[in-house]
mmCIF file of C-alpha atoms and ligand atoms in Angstrom:
data_model
loop_
_atom_site.group_PDB
_atom_site.id
_atom_site.type_symbol
_atom_site.label_atom_id
_atom_site.label_comp_id
_atom_site.label_asym_id
_atom_site.label_seq_id
_atom_site.Cartn_x
_atom_site.Cartn_y
_atom_site.Cartn_z
ATOM 1 C CA MET A 1 -5.513 -13.616 -1.637
ATOM 2 C CA VAL A 2 -2.914 -11.239 0.443
ATOM 3 C CA VAL A 3 -0.775 -8.927 -0.811
ATOM 4 C CA ALA A 4 3.341 -7.924 -0.140
ATOM 5 C CA LYS A 5 3.966 -5.387 2.187
ATOM 6 C CA ILE A 6 7.698 -4.576 2.812
ATOM 7 C CA ALA A 7 8.316 -3.239 6.289
ATOM 8 C CA PRO A 8 11.927 -2.035 6.603
ATOM 9 C CA SER A 9 12.969 -2.595 10.374
ATOM 10 C CA LEU A 10 13.849 0.952 11.610
ATOM 11 C CA LEU A 11 16.463 -0.511 14.289
ATOM 12 C CA SER A 12 18.750 -0.277 11.400
ATOM 13 C CA SER A 13 18.528 2.827 10.402
ATOM 14 C CA ASP A 14 20.372 6.063 11.400
ATOM 15 C CA PHE A 15 18.834 6.911 14.512
ATOM 16 C CA ALA A 16 20.387 10.508 14.321
ATOM 17 C CA CYS A 17 18.265 11.205 11.141
ATOM 18 C CA LEU A 18 15.238 9.001 11.722
ATOM 19 C CA ALA A 19 12.701 11.133 9.921
ATOM 20 C CA GLN A 20 15.018 11.173 6.836
ATOM 21 C CA GLU A 21 15.270 7.493 6.989
ATOM 22 C CA CYS A 22 11.424 6.789 6.981
ATOM 23 C CA GLU A 23 11.310 9.124 3.715
ATOM 24 C CA ARG A 24 14.042 7.431 2.270
ATOM 25 C CA MET A 25 12.400 4.061 2.823
ATOM 26 C CA LEU A 26 9.048 4.980 1.406
ATOM 27 C CA GLU A 27 10.690 6.636 -1.736
ATOM 28 C CA LEU A 28 12.463 3.257 -2.130
ATOM 29 C CA GLY A 29 8.875 1.446 -1.992
ATOM 30 C CA ALA A 30 8.580 0.392 1.612
ATOM 31 C CA ASP A 31 4.974 -0.043 2.673
ATOM 32 C CA TYR A 32 5.426 0.086 6.536
ATOM 33 C CA LEU A 33 7.835 1.649 8.704
ATOM 34 C CA HIS A 34 8.651 -1.243 11.735
ATOM 35 C CA MET A 35 9.477 0.382 14.777
ATOM 36 C CA ASP A 36 10.835 -2.050 17.464
ATOM 37 C CA VAL A 37 10.207 -1.105 21.057
ATOM 38 C CA MET A 38 11.896 -3.087 23.782
ATOM 39 C CA ASP A 39 11.959 -2.792 27.297
ATOM 40 C CA GLY A 40 14.819 -4.485 28.808
ATOM 41 C CA HIS A 41 12.834 -6.677 30.500
ATOM 42 C CA PHE A 42 10.781 -8.636 28.049
ATOM 43 C CA VAL A 43 13.809 -8.689 25.752
ATOM 44 C CA PRO A 44 17.308 -7.796 26.916
ATOM 45 C CA ASN A 45 17.588 -4.657 25.076
ATOM 46 C CA LEU A 46 16.263 -1.283 25.331
ATOM 47 C CA THR A 47 14.757 1.034 22.685
ATOM 48 C CA LEU A 48 12.598 3.690 21.817
ATOM 49 C CA GLY A 49 8.807 4.258 23.281
ATOM 50 C CA ALA A 50 5.925 6.388 22.443
ATOM 51 C CA PRO A 51 7.646 10.068 22.990
ATOM 52 C CA ILE A 52 9.716 8.863 19.690
ATOM 53 C CA ILE A 53 6.680 8.048 17.532
ATOM 54 C CA LYS A 54 4.779 11.417 18.608
ATOM 55 C CA CYS A 55 8.152 13.206 17.640
ATOM 56 C CA LEU A 56 8.224 11.248 14.459
ATOM 57 C CA ARG A 57 4.681 11.510 13.592
ATOM 58 C CA PRO A 58 4.531 15.132 11.986
ATOM 59 C CA HIS A 59 7.562 14.269 9.750
ATOM 60 C CA THR A 60 6.251 11.255 7.933
ATOM 61 C CA LYS A 61 2.908 9.845 6.496
ATOM 62 C CA GLY A 62 4.123 6.336 6.370
ATOM 63 C CA PHE A 63 2.421 3.685 8.352
ATOM 64 C CA LEU A 64 3.878 3.197 11.520
ATOM 65 C CA ASP A 65 4.157 -0.724 12.669
ATOM 66 C CA CYS A 66 4.951 -0.739 16.208
ATOM 67 C CA HIS A 67 6.269 -4.088 17.541
ATOM 68 C CA LEU A 68 6.239 -4.105 21.437
ATOM 69 C CA MET A 69 8.700 -6.366 23.037
ATOM 70 C CA VAL A 70 7.834 -5.375 26.138
ATOM 71 C CA SER A 71 6.118 -6.767 29.257
ATOM 72 C CA HIS A 72 2.555 -5.580 30.247
ATOM 73 C CA PRO A 73 1.608 -4.250 26.654
ATOM 74 C CA GLU A 74 -1.585 -2.922 27.792
ATOM 75 C CA GLN A 75 0.061 -0.208 29.865
ATOM 76 C CA TRP A 76 1.365 1.576 26.640
ATOM 77 C CA VAL A 77 -1.942 1.318 24.443
ATOM 78 C CA ASP A 78 -3.088 4.936 25.205
ATOM 79 C CA ASP A 79 0.317 6.484 24.775
ATOM 80 C CA PHE A 80 0.971 4.723 21.663
ATOM 81 C CA ALA A 81 -2.607 5.696 20.087
ATOM 82 C CA SER A 82 -2.216 9.396 20.872
ATOM 83 C CA ALA A 83 1.437 9.524 19.431
ATOM 84 C CA GLY A 84 -0.065 8.376 16.388
ATOM 85 C CA ALA A 85 0.990 4.816 15.938
ATOM 86 C CA ASP A 86 -0.699 2.946 12.983
ATOM 87 C CA LEU A 87 -0.410 -0.782 14.475
ATOM 88 C CA PHE A 88 0.287 -1.928 17.763
ATOM 89 C CA CYS A 89 1.843 -5.563 18.055
ATOM 90 C CA PHE A 90 2.230 -7.105 21.203
ATOM 91 C CA HIS A 91 3.505 -10.476 22.319
ATOM 92 C CA ILE A 92 1.053 -13.205 23.332
ATOM 93 C CA GLU A 93 3.613 -14.431 25.625
ATOM 94 C CA ALA A 94 3.704 -10.831 27.585
ATOM 95 C CA THR A 95 0.072 -10.654 28.219
ATOM 96 C CA GLU A 96 -2.434 -12.454 30.187
ATOM 97 C CA ASP A 97 -5.602 -11.076 28.724
ATOM 98 C CA ALA A 98 -4.867 -10.977 24.878
ATOM 99 C CA ALA A 99 -8.728 -10.566 23.772
ATOM 100 C CA THR A 100 -9.455 -7.580 25.816
ATOM 101 C CA LEU A 101 -5.865 -5.991 24.683
ATOM 102 C CA ILE A 102 -7.156 -6.473 21.187
ATOM 103 C CA ASP A 103 -10.426 -4.557 21.988
ATOM 104 C CA ARG A 104 -8.568 -1.675 23.458
ATOM 105 C CA ILE A 105 -6.103 -1.343 20.659
ATOM 106 C CA HIS A 106 -9.314 -1.289 18.078
ATOM 107 C CA ALA A 107 -10.963 0.841 20.626
ATOM 108 C CA LYS A 108 -8.122 3.572 20.302
ATOM 109 C CA GLY A 109 -8.423 3.468 16.573
ATOM 110 C CA MET A 110 -5.062 1.345 15.775
ATOM 111 C CA LYS A 111 -4.537 -2.167 13.817
ATOM 112 C CA ALA A 112 -3.885 -4.956 16.156
ATOM 113 C CA GLY A 113 -1.011 -7.263 15.811
ATOM 114 C CA MET A 114 -0.485 -10.515 17.856
ATOM 115 C CA ALA A 115 3.389 -11.883 17.824
ATOM 116 C CA VAL A 116 4.915 -15.263 18.689
ATOM 117 C CA LYS A 117 8.345 -15.894 19.778
ATOM 118 C CA PRO A 118 10.301 -18.793 17.856
ATOM 119 C CA LYS A 119 9.426 -21.171 20.654
ATOM 120 C CA THR A 120 5.768 -20.265 20.914
ATOM 121 C CA PRO A 121 3.477 -22.732 19.164
ATOM 122 C CA ILE A 122 0.921 -21.348 16.155
ATOM 123 C CA ASP A 123 -1.898 -22.321 17.553
ATOM 124 C CA VAL A 124 -1.936 -20.009 20.367
ATOM 125 C CA VAL A 125 -2.924 -17.448 17.842
ATOM 126 C CA TYR A 126 -6.230 -19.176 16.292
ATOM 127 C CA PRO A 127 -8.683 -18.407 18.522
ATOM 128 C CA PHE A 128 -7.765 -14.638 18.569
ATOM 129 C CA ALA A 129 -6.988 -14.654 14.758
ATOM 130 C CA SER A 130 -10.697 -13.207 13.572
ATOM 131 C CA LYS A 131 -10.048 -10.214 15.536
ATOM 132 C CA LEU A 132 -6.195 -9.452 14.652
ATOM 133 C CA ASP A 133 -5.199 -7.434 11.444
ATOM 134 C CA GLN A 134 -1.743 -9.284 11.840
ATOM 135 C CA VAL A 135 -0.014 -12.273 13.091
ATOM 136 C CA LEU A 136 3.623 -11.961 13.414
ATOM 137 C CA VAL A 137 5.793 -15.053 13.188
ATOM 138 C CA MET A 138 9.195 -14.172 14.651
ATOM 139 C CA THR A 139 12.198 -15.859 12.799
ATOM 140 C CA VAL A 140 14.838 -15.203 15.335
ATOM 141 C CA GLU A 141 14.528 -14.834 19.202
ATOM 142 C CA PRO A 142 13.341 -11.162 19.763
ATOM 143 C CA GLY A 143 15.784 -8.351 20.682
ATOM 144 C CA PHE A 144 18.390 -7.928 18.220
ATOM 145 C CA GLY A 145 18.907 -7.109 14.681
ATOM 146 C CA GLY A 146 21.499 -8.909 12.821
ATOM 147 C CA GLN A 147 20.754 -12.372 13.660
ATOM 148 C CA ALA A 148 20.675 -15.526 11.480
ATOM 149 C CA PHE A 149 16.708 -16.421 10.055
ATOM 150 C CA MET A 150 15.298 -19.587 11.878
ATOM 151 C CA PRO A 151 13.830 -21.640 8.963
ATOM 152 C CA GLU A 152 12.250 -24.115 11.235
ATOM 153 C CA CYS A 153 9.696 -21.366 12.167
ATOM 154 C CA MET A 154 8.240 -21.769 8.424
ATOM 155 C CA GLN A 155 5.919 -24.611 9.294
ATOM 156 C CA LYS A 156 4.085 -22.128 11.483
ATOM 157 C CA VAL A 157 3.888 -19.814 9.092
ATOM 158 C CA ALA A 158 2.389 -22.795 6.690
ATOM 159 C CA ASP A 159 -0.052 -23.740 9.397
ATOM 160 C CA LEU A 160 -1.343 -20.322 10.140
ATOM 161 C CA ARG A 161 -1.889 -19.662 6.370
ATOM 162 C CA SER A 162 -3.976 -22.777 5.383
ATOM 163 C CA LYS A 163 -6.447 -21.754 8.337
ATOM 164 C CA PHE A 164 -6.217 -18.213 7.416
ATOM 165 C CA PRO A 165 -5.802 -17.288 3.885
ATOM 166 C CA ASP A 166 -6.522 -13.741 4.181
ATOM 167 C CA ILE A 167 -4.790 -12.729 7.385
ATOM 168 C CA ASP A 168 -1.555 -10.542 7.147
ATOM 169 C CA ILE A 169 1.116 -12.730 8.446
ATOM 170 C CA GLN A 170 4.342 -11.118 9.106
ATOM 171 C CA VAL A 171 8.085 -12.445 9.587
ATOM 172 C CA ASP A 172 10.518 -11.015 11.482
ATOM 173 C CA GLY A 173 14.350 -11.632 11.895
ATOM 174 C CA GLY A 174 17.088 -12.402 9.464
ATOM 175 C CA LEU A 175 14.867 -12.265 6.293
ATOM 176 C CA ASP A 176 17.287 -11.403 3.413
ATOM 177 C CA PRO A 177 17.450 -12.216 -0.574
ATOM 178 C CA ASP A 178 18.683 -15.782 0.248
ATOM 179 C CA ASN A 179 15.820 -16.900 2.502
ATOM 180 C CA ILE A 180 12.600 -14.768 1.015
ATOM 181 C CA GLY A 181 11.551 -17.503 -1.077
ATOM 182 C CA VAL A 182 11.085 -20.085 1.662
ATOM 183 C CA ALA A 183 9.370 -17.474 3.665
ATOM 184 C CA ALA A 184 7.115 -16.251 0.425
ATOM 185 C CA LYS A 185 6.347 -19.997 -0.187
ATOM 186 C CA ALA A 186 5.271 -20.449 3.276
ATOM 187 C CA GLY A 187 2.922 -17.697 3.154
ATOM 188 C CA ALA A 188 3.941 -14.631 4.759
ATOM 189 C CA ASN A 189 3.248 -11.598 2.848
ATOM 190 C CA VAL A 190 4.413 -8.847 5.262
ATOM 191 C CA ILE A 191 8.279 -8.830 5.510
ATOM 192 C CA VAL A 192 10.010 -7.284 7.916
ATOM 193 C CA ALA A 193 13.847 -6.599 7.407
ATOM 194 C CA GLY A 194 16.609 -4.556 9.094
ATOM 195 C CA SER A 195 20.275 -5.491 8.086
ATOM 196 C CA SER A 196 19.445 -6.622 4.723
ATOM 197 C CA ILE A 197 17.551 -3.612 3.633
ATOM 198 C CA PHE A 198 19.817 -0.737 5.527
ATOM 199 C CA LYS A 199 23.275 -2.627 4.901
ATOM 200 C CA ALA A 200 22.182 -3.350 1.145
ATOM 201 C CA ASN A 201 24.174 -1.242 -1.416
ATOM 202 C CA SER A 202 20.703 -1.035 -2.982
ATOM 203 C CA PRO A 203 18.003 -1.076 -0.406
ATOM 204 C CA GLY A 204 15.415 -0.395 -3.129
ATOM 205 C CA GLU A 205 16.280 -3.566 -5.104
ATOM 206 C CA VAL A 206 15.907 -5.523 -1.999
ATOM 207 C CA ILE A 207 12.615 -4.176 -1.492
ATOM 208 C CA SER A 208 11.339 -4.870 -5.064
ATOM 209 C CA LEU A 209 12.809 -8.504 -5.127
ATOM 210 C CA PHE A 210 10.804 -9.165 -1.783
ATOM 211 C CA ARG A 211 7.597 -7.584 -3.144
ATOM 212 C CA LYS A 212 8.034 -9.681 -6.199
ATOM 213 C CA THR A 213 8.716 -12.825 -4.603
ATOM 214 C CA VAL A 214 5.857 -12.729 -2.026
ATOM 215 C CA ASP A 215 3.139 -11.511 -4.605
ATOM 216 C CA GLU A 216 4.602 -14.654 -6.971
ATOM 217 C CA ALA A 217 4.249 -17.111 -4.362
ATOM 218 C CA GLN A 218 0.740 -15.896 -3.461
ATOM 219 C CA ALA A 219 -0.361 -15.895 -7.122
ATOM 220 C CA ALA A 220 0.627 -19.641 -7.031
ATOM 221 C CA MET A 221 -1.270 -20.503 -3.993
HETATM 222 C C1 DX5 B 1 14.467 -7.843 16.562
HETATM 223 C C2 DX5 B 1 13.571 -7.059 15.931
HETATM 224 C C3 DX5 B 1 13.608 -7.243 14.506
HETATM 225 C C4 DX5 B 1 14.658 -6.665 14.075
HETATM 226 C C5 DX5 B 1 15.015 -7.439 12.648
HETATM 227 O O1 DX5 B 1 14.067 -8.509 17.661
HETATM 228 O O2 DX5 B 1 12.173 -7.252 16.259
HETATM 229 O O3 DX5 B 1 12.555 -6.246 13.847
HETATM 230 O O4 DX5 B 1 15.150 -5.164 13.656
HETATM 231 O O5 DX5 B 1 16.247 -6.963 12.081
HETATM 232 P P1 DX5 B 1 17.005 -7.883 11.116
HETATM 233 O O6 DX5 B 1 16.420 -8.019 9.842
HETATM 234 O O7 DX5 B 1 18.412 -7.412 10.895
HETATM 235 O O8 DX5 B 1 17.325 -9.285 11.916
HETATM 236 ZN ZN1 ZN B 2 10.554 -6.644 15.100
#
């Protein structure tokens, strides 16, 4: 059985005070701090890179879950490792040699995650699953916060969960209190959420609800 891990997406935070936003989320019960790294090529948006992780690292003990929406992710492994990233998640669509990349991520002391876009079939992950620490099933087209959750991606989560009962399955995009039940029932246990946490009147309550829903669904499996 896997446990719930809640990962607020810092893309929706106030970048002007990122370190305080990280601490605020951890105090409210967050398990991971989800950092969206975009290169303006793999996705039509541009965010932050290893220098920001390096700057943030001394200010937080939080687990930095880095989601790289970039082409050629292999070129950033060393930089993210020395900057202090805890998990390096790359897109299968962005690399030609995922097996070598996973080994390099582990050799640098980080956990390795593999992400799939909504239209990518989940079976591409299967050959690598035993080496991965986490699989990210995107529930929106990557690139922007605030998009609508795609329920059609839940079959991929269910298929992955039935084959790999112990792997961390992360979902990312449009997660909120209305659809967390569907995601949890399908088998997702690592919940990324930007808008629904940061825009909530009570972000701590949203984090608690996500955790309770996931843990109850896991207990019922
Ligand atoms: C989108 C990013 C997400 C995004 C989620 O490509 O990977 O992490 O921040 O934001 P919400 O929860 O607002 O959809
Ligand atoms: Zn993300």
